[in-house]
Amino acid sequence: MTDNTISENSVASVHYTGTLPDSGEVFDSSEGRDPLTFLVGHKQMIPGFEEEMMGAKVGERREFTLTAERAYGERDDEAVLQIPRDNFAQLEEQSPLEVGMQLVAQMPHGPSPFTVTELTDETVTADFNHALSGKSLTFSVEVVELRAASEEELSHGHAHGPGGHHH
Ligand code: ZN
């Protein structure tokens, strides 16, 4: 059965704006871009986002604030690593490291983005926490399209087509 509200295994396209509730700063928005398309119930989105959008119809707008735990999680101090600066020698021949730089480490489980948070001559402090971890986030969301997922999308665990995943 397919109903016309956001539910498990539906493919939803939404326009959204995410702001930090304390400062009002916009950290992400689909404004001026294609809507974001995702397969509901397959961990494509942060958990609280889907929970708050369940049951929404096309044209419906919702606004909600998620605690960090329902968004990108709490900060994990163990995800901050000290890496010998020598490991970056090759990279630094092209561009010197700077605090605030975002880089990607090749880890056994795949690429892991991190931010350089401190630099000495010997060490690079690499913060692998998501930049939005530890933060409450407010989202304003409008549902623009809704359809049932195809068999292929369900087996891949993500949405295909405009705004979704491309192969
Ligand atoms: Zn796919």
Coordinates of C-alpha atoms and ligand atoms in Angstrom, one line a residue:
M1 CA 0.0 0.0 0.0
T2 CA 1.3 3.4 -0.8
D3 CA -0.2 6.4 0.9
N4 CA 0.6 10.0 -0.1
T5 CA 2.5 10.9 3.1
I6 CA 6.1 10.5 4.0
S7 CA 6.5 7.0 5.3
E8 CA 8.9 4.1 5.3
N9 CA 10.2 3.4 1.8
S10 CA 8.8 6.5 0.2
V11 CA 11.0 8.7 -1.8
A12 CA 10.7 12.3 -0.7
S13 CA 11.9 15.5 -2.3
V14 CA 12.1 18.4 0.0
H15 CA 13.3 22.0 0.1
Y16 CA 14.9 22.8 3.4
T17 CA 16.8 25.4 5.3
G18 CA 18.9 24.5 8.3
T19 CA 19.8 27.1 10.9
L20 CA 21.6 27.2 14.2
P21 CA 18.9 28.1 16.8
D22 CA 21.3 30.2 18.9
S23 CA 22.7 32.5 16.2
G24 CA 20.2 32.0 13.4
E25 CA 23.1 31.3 11.1
V26 CA 22.1 29.2 8.0
F27 CA 24.4 26.2 7.8
D28 CA 22.8 24.5 4.8
S29 CA 19.9 25.2 2.4
S30 CA 18.5 23.8 -0.8
E31 CA 17.4 27.4 -1.7
G32 CA 18.3 28.0 -5.4
R33 CA 19.2 24.3 -5.9
D34 CA 17.3 21.1 -6.8
P35 CA 15.3 19.8 -3.9
L36 CA 16.9 17.1 -1.7
T37 CA 15.6 13.7 -2.6
F38 CA 16.0 10.8 -0.2
L39 CA 14.7 7.3 0.5
V40 CA 12.9 7.3 3.8
G41 CA 13.9 4.7 6.4
H42 CA 17.3 3.8 5.0
K43 CA 19.6 6.1 7.1
Q44 CA 20.2 8.5 4.3
M45 CA 19.2 11.4 6.6
I46 CA 20.0 12.2 10.2
P47 CA 17.5 10.3 12.4
G48 CA 15.5 13.2 13.8
F49 CA 14.9 14.8 10.4
E50 CA 12.9 11.8 9.1
E51 CA 11.1 11.3 12.5
E52 CA 9.9 14.9 12.4
M53 CA 8.8 14.6 8.7
M54 CA 6.8 11.3 9.0
G55 CA 3.2 11.7 7.8
A56 CA 3.8 15.0 6.0
K57 CA 2.0 15.5 2.6
V58 CA 3.2 17.3 -0.6
G59 CA 3.0 21.0 0.0
E60 CA 3.2 20.7 3.8
R61 CA 5.8 22.7 5.7
R62 CA 7.3 21.8 9.0
E63 CA 9.7 23.5 11.3
F64 CA 11.5 21.7 14.1
T65 CA 14.6 21.8 16.3
L66 CA 16.6 18.7 16.9
T67 CA 18.9 18.2 19.8
A68 CA 22.5 17.1 18.9
E69 CA 21.7 13.5 19.8
R70 CA 18.9 13.4 17.1
A71 CA 21.1 15.2 14.6
Y72 CA 24.8 14.6 14.1
G73 CA 25.4 13.3 17.6
E74 CA 27.4 14.5 20.5
R75 CA 31.0 15.5 20.1
D76 CA 33.4 12.6 20.7
D77 CA 36.8 13.6 22.3
E78 CA 38.3 10.3 21.1
A79 CA 37.6 11.4 17.5
V80 CA 40.3 14.1 17.9
L81 CA 43.7 12.6 16.9
Q82 CA 47.2 13.9 17.0
I83 CA 49.0 13.0 13.8
P84 CA 52.7 13.5 13.2
R85 CA 53.2 16.4 10.8
D86 CA 55.7 14.4 8.8
N87 CA 52.7 12.4 7.5
F88 CA 51.6 15.5 5.6
A89 CA 55.0 16.3 4.1
Q90 CA 53.9 15.3 0.6
L91 CA 50.7 17.3 0.8
E92 CA 52.5 20.4 2.2
E93 CA 54.7 20.5 -0.8
Q94 CA 51.6 21.6 -2.7
S95 CA 49.7 23.6 0.0
P96 CA 50.8 24.4 3.5
L97 CA 48.5 23.2 6.3
E98 CA 46.3 25.8 8.0
V99 CA 44.1 25.7 11.1
G100 CA 40.5 25.3 9.9
M101 CA 41.4 23.3 6.8
Q102 CA 39.1 20.4 5.9
L103 CA 40.9 17.3 4.6
V104 CA 40.0 13.7 3.9
A105 CA 42.0 10.8 5.4
Q106 CA 41.9 7.4 3.7
M107 CA 40.9 5.0 6.5
P108 CA 40.3 1.2 6.3
H109 CA 36.5 1.8 6.3
G110 CA 36.7 4.5 3.6
P111 CA 37.4 8.2 3.3
S112 CA 37.0 10.1 6.6
P113 CA 36.8 13.9 6.5
F114 CA 38.4 15.9 9.3
T115 CA 39.2 19.5 10.3
V116 CA 42.7 20.7 11.3
T117 CA 42.1 22.3 14.6
E118 CA 45.7 22.8 15.9
L119 CA 49.2 22.9 14.3
T120 CA 52.7 22.6 15.7
D121 CA 55.9 21.9 13.9
E122 CA 55.6 18.2 15.1
T123 CA 51.9 17.5 15.3
V124 CA 48.6 18.1 13.4
T125 CA 45.5 17.9 15.5
A126 CA 42.8 16.3 13.4
D127 CA 39.1 16.6 14.5
F128 CA 37.1 13.8 12.9
N129 CA 33.8 15.0 14.5
H130 CA 31.2 16.2 12.1
A131 CA 31.3 20.0 12.0
L132 CA 27.7 20.0 13.2
S133 CA 28.1 17.5 16.0
G134 CA 27.3 18.7 19.5
K135 CA 24.9 21.3 18.1
S136 CA 21.1 21.7 18.1
L137 CA 19.8 22.3 14.6
T138 CA 16.6 23.9 13.4
F139 CA 15.1 22.9 10.1
S140 CA 12.4 24.4 8.0
V141 CA 11.2 21.9 5.4
E142 CA 8.7 21.8 2.6
V143 CA 7.7 18.6 0.9
V144 CA 7.7 19.2 -2.9
E145 CA 7.3 15.6 -4.2
L146 CA 6.5 12.2 -2.9
R147 CA 6.5 8.8 -4.6
A148 CA 6.9 5.1 -3.8
A149 CA 10.5 3.7 -4.1
S150 CA 11.3 1.4 -7.0
E151 CA 12.6 -2.1 -6.3
E152 CA 16.1 -1.0 -7.4
E153 CA 16.1 1.9 -5.0
L154 CA 15.1 -0.3 -2.2
S155 CA 17.8 -2.8 -2.9
H156 CA 20.4 0.0 -3.2
G157 CA 19.2 1.8 -0.1
H158 CA 19.0 5.2 -1.7
A159 CA 16.9 7.3 -4.0
H160 CA 17.8 7.6 -7.7
G161 CA 17.1 10.4 -10.2
P162 CA 17.1 14.2 -10.0
G163 CA 18.2 15.3 -6.5
G164 CA 19.0 11.7 -5.6
H165 CA 21.8 9.3 -6.3
H166 CA 23.4 9.1 -9.7
H167 CA 25.2 6.0 -11.1
Ligands
ZN1 ZN 21.7 3.1 -6.6

